Coordinates of C-alpha atoms and ligand atoms in Angstrom, one line a residue:
M1 CA 113.9 187.8 -40.7
N2 CA 114.9 190.6 -43.0
K3 CA 118.4 189.1 -43.1
L4 CA 117.0 185.7 -44.2
Q5 CA 114.8 187.4 -46.8
Q6 CA 117.8 189.3 -48.2
L7 CA 119.9 186.2 -48.4
L8 CA 117.2 184.3 -50.3
K9 CA 116.9 187.2 -52.7
D10 CA 120.6 187.2 -53.2
I11 CA 120.9 183.5 -54.0
D12 CA 117.7 183.3 -56.1
G13 CA 118.5 181.5 -59.4
K14 CA 122.0 180.4 -58.3
G15 CA 123.3 176.9 -58.1
Y16 CA 121.8 174.8 -55.3
K17 CA 125.0 174.8 -53.3
A18 CA 124.6 178.5 -52.6
Y19 CA 121.8 177.5 -50.1
K20 CA 124.7 176.7 -47.7
S21 CA 125.0 180.4 -47.0
I22 CA 121.6 180.4 -45.2
Q23 CA 123.0 178.1 -42.4
G24 CA 122.6 180.1 -39.2
S25 CA 119.9 181.6 -37.0
Y26 CA 117.3 184.3 -37.7
S27 CA 115.0 186.1 -35.4
F28 CA 111.3 186.4 -36.1
H29 CA 108.7 188.2 -34.1
R30 CA 107.8 185.3 -31.7
Y31 CA 110.6 182.8 -32.4
E32 CA 113.9 182.1 -33.8
I33 CA 114.7 179.8 -36.8
C34 CA 118.0 178.0 -36.8
V35 CA 119.0 176.4 -40.1
D36 CA 121.3 173.7 -38.8
Y37 CA 121.8 171.7 -41.9
V38 CA 121.4 172.4 -45.6
Q39 CA 120.9 169.6 -48.0
G40 CA 123.5 169.2 -50.8
D41 CA 120.9 169.0 -53.6
P42 CA 117.2 169.1 -54.1
F43 CA 117.0 165.3 -54.1
A44 CA 119.2 164.6 -51.0
S45 CA 117.7 164.1 -47.5
P46 CA 116.0 167.3 -46.6
S47 CA 117.5 170.3 -44.7
K48 CA 117.1 170.5 -40.9
I49 CA 115.8 173.5 -39.1
R50 CA 114.9 174.2 -35.5
I51 CA 112.2 176.7 -34.4
I52 CA 112.9 178.1 -31.0
I53 CA 110.0 179.6 -29.1
P54 CA 110.7 181.5 -25.9
N55 CA 108.3 180.8 -23.0
A56 CA 107.1 184.4 -23.3
Y57 CA 105.3 183.6 -26.5
R58 CA 104.2 180.0 -25.8
Q59 CA 104.0 179.6 -22.2
I60 CA 104.7 176.1 -21.0
K61 CA 103.5 175.9 -17.4
E62 CA 105.9 174.8 -14.7
E63 CA 103.6 172.0 -13.7
W64 CA 103.7 170.5 -17.2
K65 CA 107.5 170.1 -17.2
E66 CA 108.4 169.3 -13.6
H67 CA 107.7 165.5 -14.0
K68 CA 109.4 163.8 -16.9
Q69 CA 106.3 161.9 -17.9
R70 CA 104.2 165.1 -18.1
N71 CA 106.9 166.8 -20.1
I72 CA 106.9 163.9 -22.6
Y73 CA 103.1 164.0 -23.0
V74 CA 102.9 167.7 -23.5
A75 CA 105.8 167.6 -26.0
D76 CA 104.0 164.8 -27.7
H77 CA 100.8 166.8 -27.9
L78 CA 102.6 169.8 -29.4
A79 CA 104.3 167.5 -32.0
R80 CA 100.9 166.2 -33.0
T81 CA 99.4 169.7 -33.4
V82 CA 102.4 170.8 -35.6
A83 CA 102.0 167.6 -37.7
D84 CA 98.2 168.3 -38.1
A85 CA 98.9 171.9 -39.1
I86 CA 101.5 170.8 -41.7
S87 CA 99.1 168.4 -43.2
T88 CA 96.4 171.1 -43.6
A89 CA 98.8 173.9 -44.6
S90 CA 98.2 175.3 -48.1
N91 CA 101.7 174.5 -49.2
Q92 CA 101.9 175.3 -52.9
S93 CA 105.6 175.0 -53.2
K94 CA 106.5 173.0 -56.2
G95 CA 109.8 172.2 -57.9
S96 CA 112.4 169.5 -58.2
G97 CA 113.2 166.8 -55.7
K98 CA 111.9 167.5 -52.2
S99 CA 111.2 171.2 -52.9
G100 CA 108.8 172.6 -50.5
L101 CA 108.5 169.6 -48.2
I102 CA 107.8 170.3 -44.6
H103 CA 108.0 167.5 -42.2
I104 CA 107.9 166.8 -38.4
D105 CA 108.5 163.4 -36.9
K106 CA 104.9 162.7 -36.3
P107 CA 104.0 160.4 -33.4
G108 CA 101.7 157.4 -34.0
Q109 CA 99.2 155.9 -31.6
E110 CA 101.9 155.5 -28.9
I111 CA 103.2 158.3 -26.8
L112 CA 106.9 158.0 -26.9
E113 CA 109.7 160.2 -25.7
R114 CA 111.0 161.9 -28.9
T115 CA 113.2 164.6 -30.0
A116 CA 110.8 166.3 -32.5
V117 CA 109.6 168.7 -29.9
Q118 CA 111.6 169.5 -26.8
I119 CA 110.4 171.5 -23.8
K120 CA 113.3 173.2 -22.1
D121 CA 113.4 175.5 -19.0
D122 CA 112.6 178.7 -20.9
K123 CA 111.8 177.7 -24.4
T124 CA 110.2 175.1 -26.7
V125 CA 112.2 173.7 -29.6
I126 CA 110.5 172.2 -32.7
C127 CA 112.6 170.2 -35.1
L128 CA 111.5 170.2 -38.8
S129 CA 112.9 168.8 -42.0
I130 CA 112.3 171.0 -45.0
G131 CA 113.1 170.6 -48.7
L132 CA 114.6 173.9 -49.9
P133 CA 112.9 174.8 -53.1
A134 CA 114.6 174.5 -56.5
N135 CA 113.9 174.5 -60.2
G136 CA 116.1 171.8 -61.6
R137 CA 119.2 172.4 -59.6
K138 CA 118.8 176.2 -59.4
I139 CA 117.6 177.9 -56.2
N140 CA 114.0 179.1 -56.2
G141 CA 114.5 181.9 -53.8
K142 CA 110.9 183.2 -54.1
Q143 CA 109.5 179.9 -53.1
A144 CA 112.0 179.7 -50.3
E145 CA 110.8 183.1 -49.1
T146 CA 107.2 181.9 -49.2
L147 CA 108.2 178.8 -47.2
F148 CA 110.0 180.7 -44.5
L149 CA 107.9 183.8 -44.4
T150 CA 104.4 182.5 -45.1
T151 CA 104.0 178.8 -44.8
I152 CA 106.0 178.1 -41.7
P153 CA 104.5 181.1 -39.8
S154 CA 101.1 179.9 -40.7
I155 CA 101.8 176.4 -39.5
L156 CA 103.1 177.7 -36.2
R157 CA 100.1 180.0 -35.9
N158 CA 97.8 177.0 -36.3
S159 CA 99.6 174.8 -33.9
I160 CA 102.0 175.9 -31.2
F161 CA 100.5 179.4 -30.9
S162 CA 96.9 178.3 -30.9
V163 CA 96.8 175.1 -29.0
T164 CA 94.9 175.7 -25.8
D165 CA 96.2 175.3 -22.3
E166 CA 93.2 173.0 -21.7
A167 CA 94.4 170.6 -24.4
L168 CA 97.9 170.6 -23.0
E169 CA 96.6 170.1 -19.5
K170 CA 94.6 167.1 -20.7
S171 CA 97.8 165.5 -22.0
A172 CA 99.5 166.1 -18.7
Q173 CA 96.6 164.6 -16.9
L174 CA 96.8 161.5 -19.0
A175 CA 100.4 161.2 -18.0
D176 CA 99.4 161.4 -14.3
Q177 CA 96.8 158.7 -14.9
H178 CA 99.3 156.3 -16.5
V179 CA 101.7 156.9 -13.7
A180 CA 99.0 156.1 -11.2
I181 CA 97.9 152.9 -13.0
R182 CA 101.5 151.7 -13.1
Q183 CA 101.9 152.4 -9.4
K184 CA 98.7 150.5 -8.7
M185 CA 99.9 147.6 -10.8
K186 CA 103.2 147.5 -8.9
D187 CA 101.5 147.6 -5.5
N188 CA 99.2 144.7 -6.4
N189 CA 101.5 142.5 -8.4
W190 CA 99.6 142.9 -11.6
I191 CA 101.4 142.4 -14.8
A192 CA 98.6 143.7 -17.0
F193 CA 95.5 145.8 -16.7
I194 CA 92.8 146.0 -19.4
Q195 CA 90.1 148.5 -18.9
D196 CA 86.4 147.6 -19.3
G197 CA 85.4 149.2 -22.5
A198 CA 88.8 149.1 -24.1
I199 CA 88.9 148.6 -27.9
L200 CA 91.7 146.1 -28.6
P201 CA 91.4 145.2 -32.3
R202 CA 93.0 147.4 -35.0
Q203 CA 91.6 148.5 -38.3
S204 CA 93.9 146.2 -40.3
G205 CA 97.2 144.4 -40.2
I206 CA 98.8 147.6 -41.4
S207 CA 96.9 150.1 -39.4
N208 CA 97.4 150.8 -35.7
K209 CA 94.1 152.7 -35.4
P210 CA 91.2 151.3 -33.6
L211 CA 88.7 149.0 -35.4
K212 CA 85.4 150.6 -35.8
Q213 CA 82.4 148.7 -34.4
A214 CA 84.6 146.4 -32.3
V215 CA 83.2 144.6 -29.3
P216 CA 84.5 146.5 -26.3
F217 CA 86.5 144.6 -23.7
N218 CA 84.6 143.4 -20.7
S219 CA 86.4 141.8 -17.7
P220 CA 85.2 138.5 -16.2
E221 CA 83.7 139.2 -12.8
E222 CA 86.4 137.1 -11.1
N223 CA 89.2 139.3 -12.5
R224 CA 87.6 142.6 -12.2
V225 CA 89.3 145.3 -10.2
A226 CA 88.2 148.9 -9.6
F227 CA 90.2 151.8 -8.4
T228 CA 90.4 155.6 -8.7
I229 CA 92.9 157.5 -10.7
P230 CA 93.6 161.2 -10.8
H231 CA 91.4 163.5 -13.0
R232 CA 88.6 161.1 -13.3
E233 CA 85.5 160.9 -11.2
E234 CA 84.2 157.4 -11.8
Q235 CA 86.4 154.5 -10.9
L236 CA 88.4 152.8 -13.5
T237 CA 87.4 149.1 -13.8
G238 CA 88.8 146.3 -15.8
M239 CA 90.7 143.0 -15.8
A240 CA 93.9 142.6 -13.8
I241 CA 96.3 139.9 -14.7
E242 CA 98.4 138.8 -11.8
K243 CA 102.0 137.7 -11.8
G244 CA 102.4 134.0 -12.6
I245 CA 101.4 131.9 -15.5
S246 CA 98.3 133.0 -17.4
L247 CA 96.9 131.1 -20.3
I248 CA 94.6 132.6 -22.9
V249 CA 92.6 129.9 -24.6
G250 CA 89.6 129.8 -26.9
G251 CA 88.4 128.9 -30.4
G252 CA 90.1 130.2 -33.5
Y253 CA 89.2 133.7 -34.5
H254 CA 87.8 134.6 -31.1
G255 CA 90.3 137.3 -30.3
K256 CA 93.2 135.6 -28.5
S257 CA 96.0 137.1 -30.5
T258 CA 94.3 140.5 -30.5
L259 CA 94.3 140.5 -26.7
L260 CA 98.0 139.5 -26.7
E261 CA 98.9 142.1 -29.2
A262 CA 97.3 144.8 -27.1
L263 CA 99.3 143.5 -24.1
E264 CA 102.5 143.7 -26.2
R265 CA 101.8 147.3 -27.0
G266 CA 100.7 148.0 -23.4
V267 CA 104.4 148.4 -22.4
Y268 CA 103.9 151.8 -24.1
H269 CA 101.2 154.3 -23.5
H270 CA 98.5 155.3 -26.0
I271 CA 96.7 158.5 -26.8
T272 CA 93.2 159.3 -25.8
G273 CA 90.8 157.7 -28.4
D274 CA 93.1 154.9 -29.2
G275 CA 91.0 152.4 -27.4
R276 CA 94.0 151.1 -25.5
E277 CA 94.7 154.2 -23.4
Y278 CA 94.0 152.2 -20.3
V279 CA 95.6 149.0 -21.4
L280 CA 98.9 148.6 -19.6
T281 CA 101.4 145.9 -19.3
D282 CA 104.5 145.3 -17.2
P283 CA 107.0 147.6 -18.9
A284 CA 109.5 144.8 -18.8
A285 CA 107.2 142.4 -20.7
V286 CA 108.9 141.0 -23.8
K287 CA 107.2 139.2 -26.8
I288 CA 108.8 135.9 -27.5
R289 CA 108.5 134.2 -30.9
A290 CA 110.2 131.9 -33.2
E291 CA 112.4 133.7 -35.6
D292 CA 114.1 131.1 -37.8
G293 CA 117.0 132.4 -39.8
R294 CA 118.2 134.8 -37.2
Q295 CA 121.8 135.2 -36.1
V296 CA 122.6 133.9 -32.6
T297 CA 126.0 134.6 -31.0
S298 CA 127.1 132.7 -27.9
V299 CA 123.8 132.4 -26.1
N300 CA 123.4 129.7 -23.4
I301 CA 120.2 128.0 -24.4
S302 CA 121.1 124.7 -22.6
A303 CA 118.1 125.1 -20.3
F304 CA 116.0 124.4 -23.3
I305 CA 118.2 122.6 -25.8
N306 CA 120.9 120.1 -25.3
D307 CA 122.8 117.5 -27.2
L308 CA 122.3 118.8 -30.7
P309 CA 123.5 116.6 -33.6
H310 CA 127.2 116.9 -34.3
G311 CA 127.8 117.9 -30.6
Q312 CA 127.1 121.6 -31.1
D313 CA 127.6 123.5 -27.9
T314 CA 124.3 124.9 -26.6
K315 CA 125.9 126.7 -23.6
R316 CA 127.5 129.0 -26.1
F317 CA 125.2 128.5 -29.0
T318 CA 126.1 130.3 -32.1
T319 CA 124.6 130.1 -35.6
E320 CA 123.9 132.3 -38.6
N321 CA 120.7 130.5 -39.2
A322 CA 118.7 129.5 -36.2
S323 CA 115.8 127.0 -36.4
G324 CA 112.4 127.8 -35.1
S325 CA 113.0 126.1 -31.7
T326 CA 116.6 127.3 -31.2
S327 CA 115.6 130.9 -32.2
Q328 CA 112.7 130.9 -29.8
A329 CA 114.9 129.5 -27.0
T330 CA 117.4 132.2 -27.7
N331 CA 114.7 134.9 -27.6
V332 CA 113.7 133.7 -24.1
V333 CA 117.2 133.7 -22.8
E334 CA 118.1 137.0 -24.3
A335 CA 115.0 138.6 -22.9
M336 CA 115.9 137.4 -19.4
E337 CA 119.5 138.6 -19.9
A338 CA 118.1 142.1 -20.7
G339 CA 116.0 142.0 -17.6
A340 CA 112.5 140.9 -18.7
S341 CA 110.0 140.1 -16.0
T342 CA 107.1 138.9 -18.2
L343 CA 107.1 136.9 -21.4
L344 CA 104.3 137.2 -23.9
I345 CA 103.9 134.2 -26.2
D346 CA 101.4 133.4 -29.0
E347 CA 101.1 129.9 -30.4
D348 CA 100.6 131.5 -33.8
T349 CA 104.2 132.6 -33.9
S350 CA 105.8 129.8 -31.9
A351 CA 107.7 126.7 -32.8
T352 CA 105.5 123.8 -31.7
N353 CA 108.3 121.6 -30.7
F354 CA 109.6 124.3 -28.5
M355 CA 106.2 124.7 -26.7
I356 CA 105.1 121.2 -26.3
R357 CA 105.7 117.5 -26.6
D358 CA 102.8 115.3 -25.8
A359 CA 102.8 111.8 -24.2
R360 CA 102.6 109.9 -27.5
M361 CA 105.5 111.7 -28.9
Q362 CA 107.5 111.1 -25.8
A363 CA 106.7 107.5 -26.1
L364 CA 107.9 107.3 -29.7
V365 CA 111.0 109.6 -29.6
H366 CA 113.0 108.8 -26.5
Q367 CA 114.0 111.7 -24.4
N368 CA 117.7 111.1 -25.0
K369 CA 117.0 111.5 -28.7
E370 CA 115.3 114.8 -28.3
P371 CA 117.4 117.8 -27.7
I372 CA 114.5 120.1 -26.7
T373 CA 113.1 120.5 -23.2
P374 CA 109.8 122.0 -24.1
F375 CA 108.8 125.3 -22.6
I376 CA 105.9 123.7 -20.7
D377 CA 108.5 122.0 -18.5
K378 CA 110.4 125.2 -17.8
I379 CA 107.6 127.7 -17.5
K380 CA 107.0 127.0 -13.7
Q381 CA 110.6 126.9 -12.9
L382 CA 111.1 130.3 -14.6
Y383 CA 108.4 131.7 -12.4
D384 CA 109.2 129.9 -9.1
Q385 CA 113.0 130.4 -9.3
L386 CA 113.4 133.6 -11.2
G387 CA 110.0 135.4 -10.9
L388 CA 109.5 135.4 -14.6
S389 CA 105.8 135.5 -15.4
T390 CA 104.3 134.3 -18.7
I391 CA 101.1 135.2 -20.6
L392 CA 100.6 132.6 -23.2
V393 CA 98.0 132.2 -26.0
M394 CA 97.5 128.5 -26.4
G395 CA 94.3 127.2 -28.1
G396 CA 95.9 124.0 -29.3
S397 CA 97.1 122.1 -26.2
G398 CA 95.4 121.5 -22.9
D399 CA 98.7 120.2 -21.4
Y400 CA 99.4 123.7 -20.3
F401 CA 96.3 123.6 -18.0
E402 CA 98.5 121.8 -15.6
V403 CA 101.0 124.6 -15.2
A404 CA 98.7 127.6 -15.4
D405 CA 97.8 129.8 -12.5
H406 CA 95.0 131.5 -14.4
V407 CA 93.1 130.5 -17.5
I408 CA 91.1 133.0 -19.6
M409 CA 89.0 131.9 -22.4
M410 CA 88.2 134.3 -25.3
D411 CA 84.7 133.6 -26.5
Q412 CA 83.2 135.9 -29.2
Y413 CA 85.9 138.5 -28.3
Q414 CA 84.9 138.4 -24.6
P415 CA 87.1 137.0 -21.8
I416 CA 85.7 134.4 -19.5
N417 CA 87.6 133.1 -16.4
V418 CA 87.8 129.3 -16.8
T419 CA 90.5 128.6 -14.3
E420 CA 88.3 126.3 -12.2
Q421 CA 87.1 124.3 -15.2
A422 CA 90.6 123.9 -16.4
R423 CA 91.6 122.6 -13.0
K424 CA 88.8 120.1 -13.0
I425 CA 89.7 118.9 -16.5
V426 CA 93.3 118.3 -15.3
A427 CA 91.9 116.1 -12.5
D428 CA 89.4 114.3 -14.7
Y429 CA 91.6 113.6 -17.6
P430 CA 95.1 112.8 -16.3
V431 CA 97.7 112.7 -19.0
S432 CA 100.7 110.4 -18.9
R433 CA 103.2 112.9 -20.3
K434 CA 106.4 112.9 -18.3
K435 CA 107.8 116.1 -16.9
Q436 CA 111.3 116.9 -17.8
I437 CA 112.8 118.7 -14.9
D438 CA 116.5 119.5 -14.8
E439 CA 118.3 122.2 -12.8
L440 CA 118.0 125.6 -14.2
D441 CA 121.4 126.8 -15.3
N442 CA 122.0 130.2 -13.7
N443 CA 124.8 131.1 -15.9
M444 CA 122.6 132.5 -18.6
N445 CA 123.3 136.2 -18.6
N446 CA 126.8 137.4 -18.4
R447 CA 127.8 138.0 -22.1
V448 CA 130.2 140.7 -22.8
F449 CA 130.1 142.1 -26.4
L450 CA 133.6 142.9 -27.8
P451 CA 134.2 146.3 -29.4
N452 CA 134.8 144.8 -32.8
S453 CA 131.2 143.7 -32.8
L454 CA 130.4 147.1 -34.1
A455 CA 131.6 146.9 -37.7
L456 CA 130.6 150.3 -39.0
Q457 CA 133.3 150.7 -41.6
K458 CA 132.0 150.9 -45.1
G459 CA 134.7 151.8 -47.6
K460 CA 136.5 154.7 -46.2
K461 CA 133.7 155.8 -43.9
K462 CA 131.8 154.6 -40.9
K463 CA 128.2 154.2 -41.7
V464 CA 125.1 153.1 -39.8
Q465 CA 121.6 154.0 -41.0
A466 CA 118.0 152.9 -40.2
K467 CA 115.7 151.9 -43.1
G468 CA 112.2 152.0 -42.0
R469 CA 111.1 150.3 -38.8
S470 CA 112.8 147.0 -39.3
T471 CA 116.2 147.3 -40.9
I472 CA 119.5 148.9 -39.9
M473 CA 122.4 149.0 -42.3
M474 CA 125.6 148.9 -40.4
G475 CA 128.9 149.0 -42.4
Q476 CA 128.7 146.1 -44.8
S477 CA 126.0 144.2 -43.0
T478 CA 122.3 144.4 -42.4
I479 CA 120.5 144.0 -39.1
L480 CA 117.0 142.6 -39.5
L481 CA 114.5 143.6 -36.8
Q482 CA 111.2 142.6 -38.5
D483 CA 110.4 140.0 -35.9
V484 CA 111.2 142.4 -33.0
E485 CA 107.5 143.1 -32.6
Q486 CA 107.7 145.6 -29.7
L487 CA 109.8 148.0 -31.8
V488 CA 106.9 150.0 -33.0
D489 CA 108.1 153.3 -34.5
D490 CA 110.6 154.1 -37.3
S491 CA 112.0 156.8 -35.0
Q492 CA 112.9 154.2 -32.4
T493 CA 114.9 152.3 -35.1
R494 CA 116.7 155.5 -36.0
A495 CA 117.5 156.0 -32.4
I496 CA 119.0 152.5 -32.2
A497 CA 121.1 153.2 -35.3
E498 CA 122.3 156.3 -33.6
L499 CA 123.0 154.3 -30.5
L500 CA 125.3 151.9 -32.5
R501 CA 127.2 154.9 -33.8
H502 CA 127.4 156.3 -30.3
L503 CA 128.6 153.1 -28.7
D504 CA 131.3 152.9 -31.4
A505 CA 132.3 156.6 -31.2
K506 CA 132.5 156.6 -27.4
G507 CA 134.2 153.2 -27.2
M508 CA 131.4 152.0 -24.8
L509 CA 132.0 148.4 -25.6
K510 CA 135.6 148.7 -24.5
Q511 CA 134.6 148.9 -20.9
D512 CA 134.1 145.1 -20.5
R513 CA 130.5 145.4 -19.3
T514 CA 128.0 142.6 -19.4
L515 CA 125.1 143.3 -21.8
A516 CA 122.8 144.0 -18.8
T517 CA 125.2 146.6 -17.3
L518 CA 125.8 148.2 -20.7
L519 CA 122.0 148.6 -21.1
D520 CA 121.9 150.2 -17.6
D521 CA 124.6 152.6 -18.7
I522 CA 122.7 153.5 -21.9
E523 CA 119.5 154.1 -20.0
A524 CA 121.2 156.2 -17.4
L525 CA 122.7 158.3 -20.3
L526 CA 119.2 158.7 -21.9
D527 CA 117.6 159.6 -18.5
N528 CA 120.2 162.2 -17.6
K529 CA 121.1 163.7 -21.0
G530 CA 117.9 163.0 -23.0
L531 CA 117.5 161.2 -26.2
Q532 CA 119.5 163.8 -28.1
A533 CA 122.6 162.5 -26.3
L534 CA 122.6 159.9 -29.1
S535 CA 122.8 162.5 -31.8
P536 CA 126.2 163.5 -33.2
F537 CA 125.2 167.1 -32.9
P538 CA 123.2 167.1 -29.6
E539 CA 123.1 170.9 -29.4
Q540 CA 121.6 171.2 -32.9
H541 CA 118.7 169.5 -34.6
P542 CA 118.8 166.2 -32.8
G543 CA 117.0 164.5 -35.7
D544 CA 113.9 162.5 -35.4
L545 CA 114.4 160.0 -32.7
A546 CA 112.1 158.2 -30.3
R547 CA 113.2 156.3 -27.3
P548 CA 113.4 152.5 -27.6
R549 CA 113.2 150.2 -24.6
R550 CA 116.3 148.4 -23.4
F551 CA 114.9 145.2 -24.8
E552 CA 114.7 146.4 -28.3
M553 CA 118.2 147.9 -28.0
A554 CA 119.4 144.5 -26.9
A555 CA 117.5 142.9 -29.7
C556 CA 119.5 144.9 -32.2
L557 CA 122.9 144.1 -30.6
N558 CA 121.8 140.4 -30.5
R559 CA 121.0 140.3 -34.2
M560 CA 124.2 141.8 -35.4
R561 CA 125.9 139.3 -37.7
T562 CA 129.2 140.8 -36.7
A563 CA 128.7 140.3 -32.9
K564 CA 131.6 138.9 -31.0
I565 CA 131.3 137.7 -27.5
K566 CA 134.1 137.5 -25.0
Ligands
ADP601 P1 92.5 134.3 -32.6 O1 93.9 134.6 -32.2 O2 91.7 133.9 -31.4 O3 92.4 133.3 -33.7 P2 92.3 137.0 -33.5 O4 92.7 137.7 -32.3 O5 93.4 136.9 -34.6 O6 91.8 135.6 -33.1 O7 91.0 137.8 -34.0 C1 90.4 137.4 -35.2 C2 89.7 138.5 -35.9 O8 88.7 139.1 -35.0 C3 90.7 139.6 -36.2 O9 90.4 140.1 -37.5 C4 90.4 140.7 -35.2 O10 90.6 142.0 -35.8 C5 88.9 140.5 -34.9 N1 88.6 140.9 -33.5 C6 89.4 140.7 -32.5 N2 88.8 141.2 -31.3 C7 87.7 141.8 -31.7 C8 86.7 142.6 -31.1 N3 86.8 142.8 -29.8 N4 85.7 143.1 -31.8 C9 85.6 142.9 -33.1 N5 86.5 142.2 -33.8 C10 87.6 141.7 -33.2
MG602 MG1 95.7 133.8 -33.1

C-alpha cells in the first residue's frame, strides 16, 4: 500500500505512459491489489485490476463452493454487491477520458457463470476495470491515490466485507432449488415448468425487469403439478409442459409471445424477485426464427426445402443472403446439429410459408412447384423419430391442432388447457390439406468447419472483438447475432469472441471434428478449466466474460461469412 502510494506520488504530473510503472501487486490490510494491465492513455479501454481477498478476511464457506452451481450463485451474488457499492460510492474523481471510472461486469437478471468474481479454494478474486485519472494527458497522482486508498477500500467495505452469510446462503439455496427443479423435470419428462404466481412480462422491450402490476401466471388445473424443493416449506406448484408438441394459441395481445419469451429465457436461471425465478425450460431448448439475410454455409436443409429454382443444392445449402423460409429451415437444422432437444417457435418471427400451406394453396400451387415442405408436416416426424419437442405459438392457423399433443390457450394473460376442444374441432371440421411425408434425411449433422473459417487477420494483426451483445468483429468481417435471441448478455458475446481467438490460437479446427464434437470439446474445456481458459491471460484479469451455451457458440460459427465446410 505504501509502495503504491509512493509510486503514485512519484509519477504525479508526468506523462500518462508513466502509469505503466504501477503494474504489479500491492498488499493492503485485508487484500491484495494486482494491477494487471495499464491503459495506454486516458481515453483507451480502462485498466484492469484484480482484488484478491484471502478466505481469512472474507470467509467463503466450504458448502458454498463444493458444488459448481452453488459456487456460481455465490460469486454472482458477490458481483452484484460490488456493482451496487460502486454505483453508490461517492466517486468524485474527475478528469480527462475515463478518469476515475470503476467498473465491474455487473450481472443482469440471469445468473450466469462469469469471470467478474471468482471463488477459489482459499481466496476470492474480484476483477475490476478502472480509469486511471489524468488531467489532459498528465497523470493525476492525487486522484489516483484517492481511487486506490479511499474509493476502492470503501467499495469493498460496503460489499464484500459487509455482505452477510445469510445473503450468500440464500443464493446458494436458490442454486439448490434450481438443481432440484431441473432434476424433477428430467425425471418426469417435462420440458418446461412455470410456477403459479410467476411474473412473465417485462417492463418494456428494452428492459429485462419485471412488469409492475402484471397478472401473475396461474396454471390450468389439468397441467398443474406440485412438488417440494429444498429450503421451502410449502410445495411449489405450477404448469408443467411435457415433451412432445405443444401449441400456444389465443387472441392477439393475450400474452402468447410473453409466455414463449419467458420459456426462451428459462434455459437460464433468474434472481429472486425477477418473477421468473421458478420458470425453467429444457436447457437444450433453442428459439427458432426466420432470419432473412443471414449467411448459410453448407447446411442440409433438404428435409424442408428441395428443388430450388436454378437447381440450387439444398443438401449443402450455401447462401450469403438466405430468405425467410430458408433461414428458418437452416436454424432448425443447425439447432439439431448442436444438440437441441426442444424447439421454441413464435409465429410472430416465423416465415409463414415455412410454417404452413393450407389446402387451397396446395390446390393452386402444385406440390412439385413448391420447394418447401412446411414445418407442420415435419413436426411430428421430428418428435417421433428424433425426440425433438416443439413449443409453438400459433394464433393464426388451426391446421396445427392436428399434430399437437397439448394445446394451451392464453386468455387475458391466463393459460387454459383447450386440448380436448382442439381435438373435437379437428374431428368436426376435417380439412382436406394433404400431408407431405417424406423420409427424414439422417445426414443432417456432420459438418466439419475448416481452420481457414477463422479469418482473424486484419492488416498485420489478428483481431476479434465483441461490440455489444449482437456483433462480433472478426478480422475484416462482421458476425451479426442480433437474431440469436438466447444470447442475452454482452459478456457472453465477449466470451464467444474470445472463443474464436482461442480456437484459432490453439488450432482447434485443425482436428477434423464435427461441429457437435467440437462443441463437446469446448464445453469440456470450460467445465474443467473454467471460463478464464478462453482468456489469453488466464492467470491474470480474465476480463469480463459470461458463459454462453453451446447453441449460441454454434450460432456464431454458423453466421461467420468466412466459414468453410469440409
Ligand atoms: P400476443 O403474443 O398474444 O399477441 P404478447 O405476449 O405480445 O401478446 O403480450 C401483449 C402485451 O401484454 C405485452 O405488452 C405484454 O407486456 C403484456 N402482457 C403479457 N402478459 C402479461 C401479464 N401477465 N400481465 C400484464 N401484462 C401482460
Ligand atoms: Mg405475439
